[in-house]
Amino acid sequence: MLLVGTAEWLKGEGRAIASVANCEIIEVTEEELTKASFLCHPQQVLAVFKTLESHVDTNLLTSKLTIVLDGVQDPGNLGTIIRIADWFGIENVICSADTADAYNPKVVQATMGSIARVNVTYMNLSVLFDSLPKDFPIYGTLLEGDNIYNQELTEIGLIVMGNEGKGISPAIRNLVNRALRIPNYPEGRATVDSLNVAIATAIVCAEFRRRF
């Protein structure tokens, strides 16, 4: 790890953090830090990390609740979903190949640090689902699904969330065996056609954790 910080930050907590982390330190001016940062008003320190090659043991998934993202493309949405997973104690987020890059700066920023605690893996979702036991719970949020508040949920399973504009792709939709819907209120009233995918993820995860 590499820490890049201003003299003011290094005089304060910076040196202590660096000594514990056993990392290289580079002192820069505020002007240099602004040029290096993607933010208009950066903090007094930047950290450079090596990205991890993430893998997931599909055997372990059968004992946990896991979020699966099918084509979520907005970096802010992906980062927020990773943060939501962290909040609700969901260790793994599995993404399709066409989902946004988890190490995109906007994604990392939106996670608010949760990227360090949630395992984000990219893989072929059809291959993943085929590797699971028969009738393993695969939940998907669909407009034609059943009201989530009236349905039996399980402590383990996959929660599939789809693309912002198109929802879950047809190929993956065919593999979902438990379709869920978040109802509007009052149900049936004319309203927007869908919720933001990150908001929907939070609502679904909250209902699962409320029960278990």
JSON list of C-alpha atoms in Angstrom, two decimals:
[
{"chain": "A", "resi": 1, "resn": "MET", "atom": "CA", "xyz": [0.00, 0.00, 0.00]},
{"chain": "A", "resi": 2, "resn": "LEU", "atom": "CA", "xyz": [1.09, 3.55, -0.74]},
{"chain": "A", "resi": 3, "resn": "LEU", "atom": "CA", "xyz": [-0.06, 6.61, 1.22]},
{"chain": "A", "resi": 4, "resn": "VAL", "atom": "CA", "xyz": [0.07, 10.03, -0.43]},
{"chain": "A", "resi": 5, "resn": "GLY", "atom": "CA", "xyz": [-0.64, 12.85, 2.00]},
{"chain": "A", "resi": 6, "resn": "THR", "atom": "CA", "xyz": [-0.10, 16.48, 2.83]},
{"chain": "A", "resi": 7, "resn": "ALA", "atom": "CA", "xyz": [2.39, 17.63, 5.44]},
{"chain": "A", "resi": 8, "resn": "GLU", "atom": "CA", "xyz": [-0.45, 18.64, 7.75]},
{"chain": "A", "resi": 9, "resn": "TRP", "atom": "CA", "xyz": [-2.01, 15.16, 7.62]},
{"chain": "A", "resi": 10, "resn": "LEU", "atom": "CA", "xyz": [1.32, 13.43, 8.10]},
{"chain": "A", "resi": 11, "resn": "LYS", "atom": "CA", "xyz": [2.10, 15.55, 11.16]},
{"chain": "A", "resi": 12, "resn": "GLY", "atom": "CA", "xyz": [-1.15, 14.39, 12.70]},
{"chain": "A", "resi": 13, "resn": "GLU", "atom": "CA", "xyz": [-2.48, 10.86, 12.47]},
{"chain": "A", "resi": 14, "resn": "GLY", "atom": "CA", "xyz": [-0.75, 10.00, 9.21]},
{"chain": "A", "resi": 15, "resn": "ARG", "atom": "CA", "xyz": [2.56, 8.74, 10.55]},
{"chain": "A", "resi": 16, "resn": "ALA", "atom": "CA", "xyz": [0.88, 6.56, 13.16]},
{"chain": "A", "resi": 17, "resn": "ILE", "atom": "CA", "xyz": [-1.41, 4.99, 10.55]},
{"chain": "A", "resi": 18, "resn": "ALA", "atom": "CA", "xyz": [1.47, 4.46, 8.15]},
{"chain": "A", "resi": 19, "resn": "SER", "atom": "CA", "xyz": [3.60, 2.74, 10.79]},
{"chain": "A", "resi": 20, "resn": "VAL", "atom": "CA", "xyz": [0.82, 0.30, 11.63]},
{"chain": "A", "resi": 21, "resn": "ALA", "atom": "CA", "xyz": [0.03, -0.37, 7.99]},
{"chain": "A", "resi": 22, "resn": "ASN", "atom": "CA", "xyz": [3.72, -0.74, 7.12]},
{"chain": "A", "resi": 23, "resn": "CYS", "atom": "CA", "xyz": [3.41, 1.19, 3.88]},
{"chain": "A", "resi": 24, "resn": "GLU", "atom": "CA", "xyz": [5.33, 3.67, 1.79]},
{"chain": "A", "resi": 25, "resn": "ILE", "atom": "CA", "xyz": [4.62, 7.37, 2.34]},
{"chain": "A", "resi": 26, "resn": "ILE", "atom": "CA", "xyz": [4.87, 10.22, -0.15]},
{"chain": "A", "resi": 27, "resn": "GLU", "atom": "CA", "xyz": [4.42, 13.79, 1.04]},
{"chain": "A", "resi": 28, "resn": "VAL", "atom": "CA", "xyz": [2.75, 16.14, -1.45]},
{"chain": "A", "resi": 29, "resn": "THR", "atom": "CA", "xyz": [1.30, 19.62, -1.55]},
{"chain": "A", "resi": 30, "resn": "GLU", "atom": "CA", "xyz": [-2.45, 20.22, -1.55]},
{"chain": "A", "resi": 31, "resn": "GLU", "atom": "CA", "xyz": [-2.18, 21.32, -5.19]},
{"chain": "A", "resi": 32, "resn": "GLU", "atom": "CA", "xyz": [-0.46, 18.07, -6.17]},
{"chain": "A", "resi": 33, "resn": "LEU", "atom": "CA", "xyz": [-3.05, 16.06, -4.26]},
{"chain": "A", "resi": 34, "resn": "THR", "atom": "CA", "xyz": [-5.89, 17.84, -6.06]},
{"chain": "A", "resi": 35, "resn": "LYS", "atom": "CA", "xyz": [-4.33, 16.99, -9.42]},
{"chain": "A", "resi": 36, "resn": "ALA", "atom": "CA", "xyz": [-4.00, 13.32, -8.46]},
{"chain": "A", "resi": 37, "resn": "SER", "atom": "CA", "xyz": [-7.53, 12.97, -7.09]},
{"chain": "A", "resi": 38, "resn": "PHE", "atom": "CA", "xyz": [-10.76, 12.41, -9.01]},
{"chain": "A", "resi": 39, "resn": "LEU", "atom": "CA", "xyz": [-12.53, 14.68, -6.51]},
{"chain": "A", "resi": 40, "resn": "CYS", "atom": "CA", "xyz": [-12.87, 18.45, -6.79]},
{"chain": "A", "resi": 41, "resn": "HIS", "atom": "CA", "xyz": [-12.25, 18.82, -3.05]},
{"chain": "A", "resi": 42, "resn": "PRO", "atom": "CA", "xyz": [-10.19, 15.81, -1.92]},
{"chain": "A", "resi": 43, "resn": "GLN", "atom": "CA", "xyz": [-9.24, 14.91, 1.62]},
{"chain": "A", "resi": 44, "resn": "GLN", "atom": "CA", "xyz": [-5.65, 15.36, 2.78]},
{"chain": "A", "resi": 45, "resn": "VAL", "atom": "CA", "xyz": [-4.62, 11.82, 1.95]},
{"chain": "A", "resi": 46, "resn": "LEU", "atom": "CA", "xyz": [-4.89, 9.26, -0.84]},
{"chain": "A", "resi": 47, "resn": "ALA", "atom": "CA", "xyz": [-4.16, 5.55, -0.58]},
{"chain": "A", "resi": 48, "resn": "VAL", "atom": "CA", "xyz": [-3.07, 3.32, -3.44]},
{"chain": "A", "resi": 49, "resn": "PHE", "atom": "CA", "xyz": [-3.93, -0.38, -3.11]},
{"chain": "A", "resi": 50, "resn": "LYS", "atom": "CA", "xyz": [-3.31, -3.44, -5.20]},
{"chain": "A", "resi": 51, "resn": "THR", "atom": "CA", "xyz": [-6.61, -4.86, -6.43]},
{"chain": "A", "resi": 52, "resn": "LEU", "atom": "CA", "xyz": [-7.40, -8.37, -5.28]},
{"chain": "A", "resi": 53, "resn": "GLU", "atom": "CA", "xyz": [-8.28, -11.29, -7.51]},
{"chain": "A", "resi": 54, "resn": "SER", "atom": "CA", "xyz": [-11.58, -12.29, -6.01]},
{"chain": "A", "resi": 55, "resn": "HIS", "atom": "CA", "xyz": [-12.95, -15.82, -6.07]},
{"chain": "A", "resi": 56, "resn": "VAL", "atom": "CA", "xyz": [-16.01, -17.36, -4.50]},
{"chain": "A", "resi": 57, "resn": "ASP", "atom": "CA", "xyz": [-16.52, -20.95, -3.37]},
{"chain": "A", "resi": 58, "resn": "THR", "atom": "CA", "xyz": [-19.90, -21.93, -4.79]},
{"chain": "A", "resi": 59, "resn": "ASN", "atom": "CA", "xyz": [-20.18, -24.61, -2.11]},
{"chain": "A", "resi": 60, "resn": "LEU", "atom": "CA", "xyz": [-20.17, -21.89, 0.57]},
{"chain": "A", "resi": 61, "resn": "LEU", "atom": "CA", "xyz": [-22.94, -19.98, -1.20]},
{"chain": "A", "resi": 62, "resn": "THR", "atom": "CA", "xyz": [-25.41, -22.72, -0.34]},
{"chain": "A", "resi": 63, "resn": "SER", "atom": "CA", "xyz": [-25.20, -21.73, 3.33]},
{"chain": "A", "resi": 64, "resn": "LYS", "atom": "CA", "xyz": [-25.45, -17.95, 2.93]},
{"chain": "A", "resi": 65, "resn": "LEU", "atom": "CA", "xyz": [-27.53, -15.13, 1.52]},
{"chain": "A", "resi": 66, "resn": "THR", "atom": "CA", "xyz": [-25.82, -13.65, -1.54]},
{"chain": "A", "resi": 67, "resn": "ILE", "atom": "CA", "xyz": [-26.55, -10.69, -3.81]},
{"chain": "A", "resi": 68, "resn": "VAL", "atom": "CA", "xyz": [-26.25, -11.32, -7.56]},
{"chain": "A", "resi": 69, "resn": "LEU", "atom": "CA", "xyz": [-26.14, -8.40, -10.01]},
{"chain": "A", "resi": 70, "resn": "ASP", "atom": "CA", "xyz": [-27.17, -8.91, -13.61]},
{"chain": "A", "resi": 71, "resn": "GLY", "atom": "CA", "xyz": [-25.93, -6.00, -15.72]},
{"chain": "A", "resi": 72, "resn": "VAL", "atom": "CA", "xyz": [-25.99, -3.19, -13.14]},
{"chain": "A", "resi": 73, "resn": "GLN", "atom": "CA", "xyz": [-24.05, -0.52, -15.02]},
{"chain": "A", "resi": 74, "resn": "ASP", "atom": "CA", "xyz": [-24.20, 2.68, -13.00]},
{"chain": "A", "resi": 75, "resn": "PRO", "atom": "CA", "xyz": [-21.09, 2.99, -10.77]},
{"chain": "A", "resi": 76, "resn": "GLY", "atom": "CA", "xyz": [-23.03, 4.81, -8.08]},
{"chain": "A", "resi": 77, "resn": "ASN", "atom": "CA", "xyz": [-25.62, 2.05, -7.92]},
{"chain": "A", "resi": 78, "resn": "LEU", "atom": "CA", "xyz": [-22.98, -0.68, -7.71]},
{"chain": "A", "resi": 79, "resn": "GLY", "atom": "CA", "xyz": [-21.10, 1.13, -4.96]},
{"chain": "A", "resi": 80, "resn": "THR", "atom": "CA", "xyz": [-24.27, 1.70, -2.98]},
{"chain": "A", "resi": 81, "resn": "ILE", "atom": "CA", "xyz": [-25.27, -1.97, -3.33]},
{"chain": "A", "resi": 82, "resn": "ILE", "atom": "CA", "xyz": [-21.87, -3.05, -2.01]},
{"chain": "A", "resi": 83, "resn": "ARG", "atom": "CA", "xyz": [-22.41, -0.72, 0.94]},
{"chain": "A", "resi": 84, "resn": "ILE", "atom": "CA", "xyz": [-25.89, -2.21, 1.46]},
{"chain": "A", "resi": 85, "resn": "ALA", "atom": "CA", "xyz": [-24.43, -5.73, 1.43]},
{"chain": "A", "resi": 86, "resn": "ASP", "atom": "CA", "xyz": [-21.93, -4.69, 4.09]},
{"chain": "A", "resi": 87, "resn": "TRP", "atom": "CA", "xyz": [-24.67, -3.16, 6.25]},
{"chain": "A", "resi": 88, "resn": "PHE", "atom": "CA", "xyz": [-26.82, -6.29, 6.14]},
{"chain": "A", "resi": 89, "resn": "GLY", "atom": "CA", "xyz": [-23.94, -8.71, 6.70]},
{"chain": "A", "resi": 90, "resn": "ILE", "atom": "CA", "xyz": [-23.95, -10.16, 3.19]},
{"chain": "A", "resi": 91, "resn": "GLU", "atom": "CA", "xyz": [-20.40, -11.23, 2.47]},
{"chain": "A", "resi": 92, "resn": "ASN", "atom": "CA", "xyz": [-20.56, -11.83, -1.29]},
{"chain": "A", "resi": 93, "resn": "VAL", "atom": "CA", "xyz": [-21.77, -9.81, -4.25]},
{"chain": "A", "resi": 94, "resn": "ILE", "atom": "CA", "xyz": [-21.54, -11.74, -7.52]},
{"chain": "A", "resi": 95, "resn": "CYS", "atom": "CA", "xyz": [-21.65, -9.73, -10.74]},
{"chain": "A", "resi": 96, "resn": "SER", "atom": "CA", "xyz": [-22.22, -10.58, -14.38]},
{"chain": "A", "resi": 97, "resn": "ALA", "atom": "CA", "xyz": [-19.43, -9.64, -16.79]},
{"chain": "A", "resi": 98, "resn": "ASP", "atom": "CA", "xyz": [-21.39, -6.61, -18.02]},
{"chain": "A", "resi": 99, "resn": "THR", "atom": "CA", "xyz": [-21.81, -5.13, -14.54]},
{"chain": "A", "resi": 100, "resn": "ALA", "atom": "CA", "xyz": [-19.77, -2.00, -13.77]},
{"chain": "A", "resi": 101, "resn": "ASP", "atom": "CA", "xyz": [-16.17, -2.40, -12.58]},
{"chain": "A", "resi": 102, "resn": "ALA", "atom": "CA", "xyz": [-16.06, -2.59, -8.79]},
{"chain": "A", "resi": 103, "resn": "TYR", "atom": "CA", "xyz": [-12.77, -0.66, -8.78]},
{"chain": "A", "resi": 104, "resn": "ASN", "atom": "CA", "xyz": [-14.11, 2.25, -10.79]},
{"chain": "A", "resi": 105, "resn": "PRO", "atom": "CA", "xyz": [-13.31, 5.34, -8.63]},
{"chain": "A", "resi": 106, "resn": "LYS", "atom": "CA", "xyz": [-16.99, 6.29, -8.44]},
{"chain": "A", "resi": 107, "resn": "VAL", "atom": "CA", "xyz": [-17.88, 2.79, -7.26]},
{"chain": "A", "resi": 108, "resn": "VAL", "atom": "CA", "xyz": [-15.16, 2.79, -4.60]},
{"chain": "A", "resi": 109, "resn": "GLN", "atom": "CA", "xyz": [-16.24, 6.22, -3.37]},
{"chain": "A", "resi": 110, "resn": "ALA", "atom": "CA", "xyz": [-19.91, 5.16, -3.19]},
{"chain": "A", "resi": 111, "resn": "THR", "atom": "CA", "xyz": [-19.05, 2.10, -1.07]},
{"chain": "A", "resi": 112, "resn": "MET", "atom": "CA", "xyz": [-17.77, 4.38, 1.73]},
{"chain": "A", "resi": 113, "resn": "GLY", "atom": "CA", "xyz": [-15.16, 1.76, 2.66]},
{"chain": "A", "resi": 114, "resn": "SER", "atom": "CA", "xyz": [-17.39, -1.30, 2.29]},
{"chain": "A", "resi": 115, "resn": "ILE", "atom": "CA", "xyz": [-15.34, -2.45, -0.72]},
{"chain": "A", "resi": 116, "resn": "ALA", "atom": "CA", "xyz": [-12.77, -3.64, 1.85]},
{"chain": "A", "resi": 117, "resn": "ARG", "atom": "CA", "xyz": [-15.28, -5.89, 3.63]},
{"chain": "A", "resi": 118, "resn": "VAL", "atom": "CA", "xyz": [-17.41, -7.33, 0.82]},
{"chain": "A", "resi": 119, "resn": "ASN", "atom": "CA", "xyz": [-16.14, -9.93, -1.63]},
{"chain": "A", "resi": 120, "resn": "VAL", "atom": "CA", "xyz": [-17.07, -8.81, -5.17]},
{"chain": "A", "resi": 121, "resn": "THR", "atom": "CA", "xyz": [-16.70, -11.48, -7.85]},
{"chain": "A", "resi": 122, "resn": "TYR", "atom": "CA", "xyz": [-17.39, -11.47, -11.60]},
{"chain": "A", "resi": 123, "resn": "MET", "atom": "CA", "xyz": [-18.52, -14.64, -13.30]},
{"chain": "A", "resi": 124, "resn": "ASN", "atom": "CA", "xyz": [-20.93, -16.19, -15.79]},
{"chain": "A", "resi": 125, "resn": "LEU", "atom": "CA", "xyz": [-24.23, -16.25, -13.92]},
{"chain": "A", "resi": 126, "resn": "SER", "atom": "CA", "xyz": [-25.69, -19.14, -15.91]},
{"chain": "A", "resi": 127, "resn": "VAL", "atom": "CA", "xyz": [-22.68, -21.28, -15.00]},
{"chain": "A", "resi": 128, "resn": "LEU", "atom": "CA", "xyz": [-23.06, -20.24, -11.36]},
{"chain": "A", "resi": 129, "resn": "PHE", "atom": "CA", "xyz": [-26.74, -21.17, -11.22]},
{"chain": "A", "resi": 130, "resn": "ASP", "atom": "CA", "xyz": [-26.13, -24.51, -12.96]},
{"chain": "A", "resi": 131, "resn": "SER", "atom": "CA", "xyz": [-23.59, -25.40, -10.25]},
{"chain": "A", "resi": 132, "resn": "LEU", "atom": "CA", "xyz": [-26.12, -25.00, -7.43]},
{"chain": "A", "resi": 133, "resn": "PRO", "atom": "CA", "xyz": [-28.25, -27.80, -5.98]},
{"chain": "A", "resi": 134, "resn": "LYS", "atom": "CA", "xyz": [-31.62, -28.37, -7.59]},
{"chain": "A", "resi": 135, "resn": "ASP", "atom": "CA", "xyz": [-34.34, -26.09, -6.18]},
{"chain": "A", "resi": 136, "resn": "PHE", "atom": "CA", "xyz": [-31.79, -23.88, -4.39]},
{"chain": "A", "resi": 137, "resn": "PRO", "atom": "CA", "xyz": [-33.60, -20.57, -3.74]},
{"chain": "A", "resi": 138, "resn": "ILE", "atom": "CA", "xyz": [-32.89, -18.06, -6.51]},
{"chain": "A", "resi": 139, "resn": "TYR", "atom": "CA", "xyz": [-34.91, -14.92, -5.82]},
{"chain": "A", "resi": 140, "resn": "GLY", "atom": "CA", "xyz": [-35.41, -12.28, -8.48]},
{"chain": "A", "resi": 141, "resn": "THR", "atom": "CA", "xyz": [-37.16, -8.93, -8.37]},
{"chain": "A", "resi": 142, "resn": "LEU", "atom": "CA", "xyz": [-39.69, -8.86, -11.21]},
{"chain": "A", "resi": 143, "resn": "LEU", "atom": "CA", "xyz": [-42.72, -6.69, -11.91]},
{"chain": "A", "resi": 144, "resn": "GLU", "atom": "CA", "xyz": [-44.81, -9.85, -12.25]},
{"chain": "A", "resi": 145, "resn": "GLY", "atom": "CA", "xyz": [-43.41, -11.34, -9.03]},
{"chain": "A", "resi": 146, "resn": "ASP", "atom": "CA", "xyz": [-45.28, -12.03, -5.80]},
{"chain": "A", "resi": 147, "resn": "ASN", "atom": "CA", "xyz": [-45.55, -9.43, -3.05]},
{"chain": "A", "resi": 148, "resn": "ILE", "atom": "CA", "xyz": [-42.37, -9.86, -0.98]},
{"chain": "A", "resi": 149, "resn": "TYR", "atom": "CA", "xyz": [-44.19, -9.13, 2.27]},
{"chain": "A", "resi": 150, "resn": "ASN", "atom": "CA", "xyz": [-46.60, -12.02, 1.73]},
{"chain": "A", "resi": 151, "resn": "GLN", "atom": "CA", "xyz": [-44.08, -14.61, 0.56]},
{"chain": "A", "resi": 152, "resn": "GLU", "atom": "CA", "xyz": [-42.14, -17.21, 2.45]},
{"chain": "A", "resi": 153, "resn": "LEU", "atom": "CA", "xyz": [-38.44, -16.35, 2.42]},
{"chain": "A", "resi": 154, "resn": "THR", "atom": "CA", "xyz": [-35.43, -18.46, 3.33]},
{"chain": "A", "resi": 155, "resn": "GLU", "atom": "CA", "xyz": [-32.31, -17.67, 5.33]},
{"chain": "A", "resi": 156, "resn": "ILE", "atom": "CA", "xyz": [-30.10, -18.75, 2.42]},
{"chain": "A", "resi": 157, "resn": "GLY", "atom": "CA", "xyz": [-30.31, -18.12, -1.29]},
{"chain": "A", "resi": 158, "resn": "LEU", "atom": "CA", "xyz": [-29.39, -15.76, -4.11]},
{"chain": "A", "resi": 159, "resn": "ILE", "atom": "CA", "xyz": [-31.02, -12.35, -4.52]},
{"chain": "A", "resi": 160, "resn": "VAL", "atom": "CA", "xyz": [-30.82, -11.35, -8.19]},
{"chain": "A", "resi": 161, "resn": "MET", "atom": "CA", "xyz": [-31.08, -7.65, -9.08]},
{"chain": "A", "resi": 162, "resn": "GLY", "atom": "CA", "xyz": [-31.20, -6.56, -12.71]},
{"chain": "A", "resi": 163, "resn": "ASN", "atom": "CA", "xyz": [-30.12, -3.79, -15.03]},
{"chain": "A", "resi": 164, "resn": "GLU", "atom": "CA", "xyz": [-31.34, -0.25, -14.36]},
{"chain": "A", "resi": 165, "resn": "GLY", "atom": "CA", "xyz": [-33.37, -0.01, -17.56]},
{"chain": "A", "resi": 166, "resn": "LYS", "atom": "CA", "xyz": [-34.05, -3.58, -18.66]},
{"chain": "A", "resi": 167, "resn": "GLY", "atom": "CA", "xyz": [-34.23, -5.47, -15.38]},
{"chain": "A", "resi": 168, "resn": "ILE", "atom": "CA", "xyz": [-33.08, -9.08, -15.17]},
{"chain": "A", "resi": 169, "resn": "SER", "atom": "CA", "xyz": [-32.05, -10.45, -18.56]},
{"chain": "A", "resi": 170, "resn": "PRO", "atom": "CA", "xyz": [-34.33, -13.11, -20.14]},
{"chain": "A", "resi": 171, "resn": "ALA", "atom": "CA", "xyz": [-31.71, -15.87, -19.83]},
{"chain": "A", "resi": 172, "resn": "ILE", "atom": "CA", "xyz": [-31.27, -15.27, -16.10]},
{"chain": "A", "resi": 173, "resn": "ARG", "atom": "CA", "xyz": [-34.98, -14.64, -15.54]},
{"chain": "A", "resi": 174, "resn": "ASN", "atom": "CA", "xyz": [-35.67, -18.19, -16.71]},
{"chain": "A", "resi": 175, "resn": "LEU", "atom": "CA", "xyz": [-33.43, -19.49, -13.92]},
{"chain": "A", "resi": 176, "resn": "VAL", "atom": "CA", "xyz": [-35.13, -17.51, -11.15]},
{"chain": "A", "resi": 177, "resn": "ASN", "atom": "CA", "xyz": [-37.37, -19.89, -9.20]},
{"chain": "A", "resi": 178, "resn": "ARG", "atom": "CA", "xyz": [-38.82, -17.40, -6.69]},
{"chain": "A", "resi": 179, "resn": "ALA", "atom": "CA", "xyz": [-40.01, -14.14, -8.23]},
{"chain": "A", "resi": 180, "resn": "LEU", "atom": "CA", "xyz": [-40.53, -11.23, -5.83]},
{"chain": "A", "resi": 181, "resn": "ARG", "atom": "CA", "xyz": [-42.13, -7.83, -6.21]},
{"chain": "A", "resi": 182, "resn": "ILE", "atom": "CA", "xyz": [-41.91, -4.74, -4.01]},
{"chain": "A", "resi": 183, "resn": "PRO", "atom": "CA", "xyz": [-45.46, -3.34, -3.98]},
{"chain": "A", "resi": 184, "resn": "ASN", "atom": "CA", "xyz": [-46.22, 0.34, -4.23]},
{"chain": "A", "resi": 185, "resn": "TYR", "atom": "CA", "xyz": [-48.72, 1.94, -1.87]},
{"chain": "A", "resi": 186, "resn": "PRO", "atom": "CA", "xyz": [-51.59, 1.76, -2.13]},
{"chain": "A", "resi": 187, "resn": "GLU", "atom": "CA", "xyz": [-51.03, -1.24, -4.33]},
{"chain": "A", "resi": 188, "resn": "GLY", "atom": "CA", "xyz": [-52.30, -0.78, -7.87]},
{"chain": "A", "resi": 189, "resn": "ARG", "atom": "CA", "xyz": [-52.15, 3.02, -7.83]},
{"chain": "A", "resi": 190, "resn": "ALA", "atom": "CA", "xyz": [-50.65, 4.65, -10.94]},
{"chain": "A", "resi": 191, "resn": "THR", "atom": "CA", "xyz": [-47.04, 5.54, -10.16]},
{"chain": "A", "resi": 192, "resn": "VAL", "atom": "CA", "xyz": [-43.51, 5.28, -11.55]},
{"chain": "A", "resi": 193, "resn": "ASP", "atom": "CA", "xyz": [-42.82, 1.96, -13.24]},
{"chain": "A", "resi": 194, "resn": "SER", "atom": "CA", "xyz": [-39.94, 0.86, -10.99]},
{"chain": "A", "resi": 195, "resn": "LEU", "atom": "CA", "xyz": [-37.56, 1.70, -8.15]},
{"chain": "A", "resi": 196, "resn": "ASN", "atom": "CA", "xyz": [-33.88, 2.52, -8.41]},
{"chain": "A", "resi": 197, "resn": "VAL", "atom": "CA", "xyz": [-31.98, -0.79, -8.25]},
{"chain": "A", "resi": 198, "resn": "ALA", "atom": "CA", "xyz": [-29.96, 0.19, -5.18]},
{"chain": "A", "resi": 199, "resn": "ILE", "atom": "CA", "xyz": [-33.08, 1.27, -3.30]},
{"chain": "A", "resi": 200, "resn": "ALA", "atom": "CA", "xyz": [-34.83, -1.95, -4.29]},
{"chain": "A", "resi": 201, "resn": "THR", "atom": "CA", "xyz": [-31.83, -3.97, -3.10]},
{"chain": "A", "resi": 202, "resn": "ALA", "atom": "CA", "xyz": [-31.94, -2.27, 0.29]},
{"chain": "A", "resi": 203, "resn": "ILE", "atom": "CA", "xyz": [-35.68, -2.96, 0.69]},
{"chain": "A", "resi": 204, "resn": "VAL", "atom": "CA", "xyz": [-35.30, -6.63, -0.25]},
{"chain": "A", "resi": 205, "resn": "CYS", "atom": "CA", "xyz": [-32.29, -7.17, 2.01]},
{"chain": "A", "resi": 206, "resn": "ALA", "atom": "CA", "xyz": [-34.04, -5.43, 4.90]},
{"chain": "A", "resi": 207, "resn": "GLU", "atom": "CA", "xyz": [-37.03, -7.76, 4.59]},
{"chain": "A", "resi": 208, "resn": "PHE", "atom": "CA", "xyz": [-34.81, -10.86, 4.53]},
{"chain": "A", "resi": 209, "resn": "ARG", "atom": "CA", "xyz": [-32.89, -9.68, 7.60]},
{"chain": "A", "resi": 210, "resn": "ARG", "atom": "CA", "xyz": [-36.09, -8.68, 9.40]},
{"chain": "A", "resi": 211, "resn": "ARG", "atom": "CA", "xyz": [-37.20, -12.28, 9.23]},
{"chain": "A", "resi": 212, "resn": "PHE", "atom": "CA", "xyz": [-33.83, -13.89, 9.90]}
]
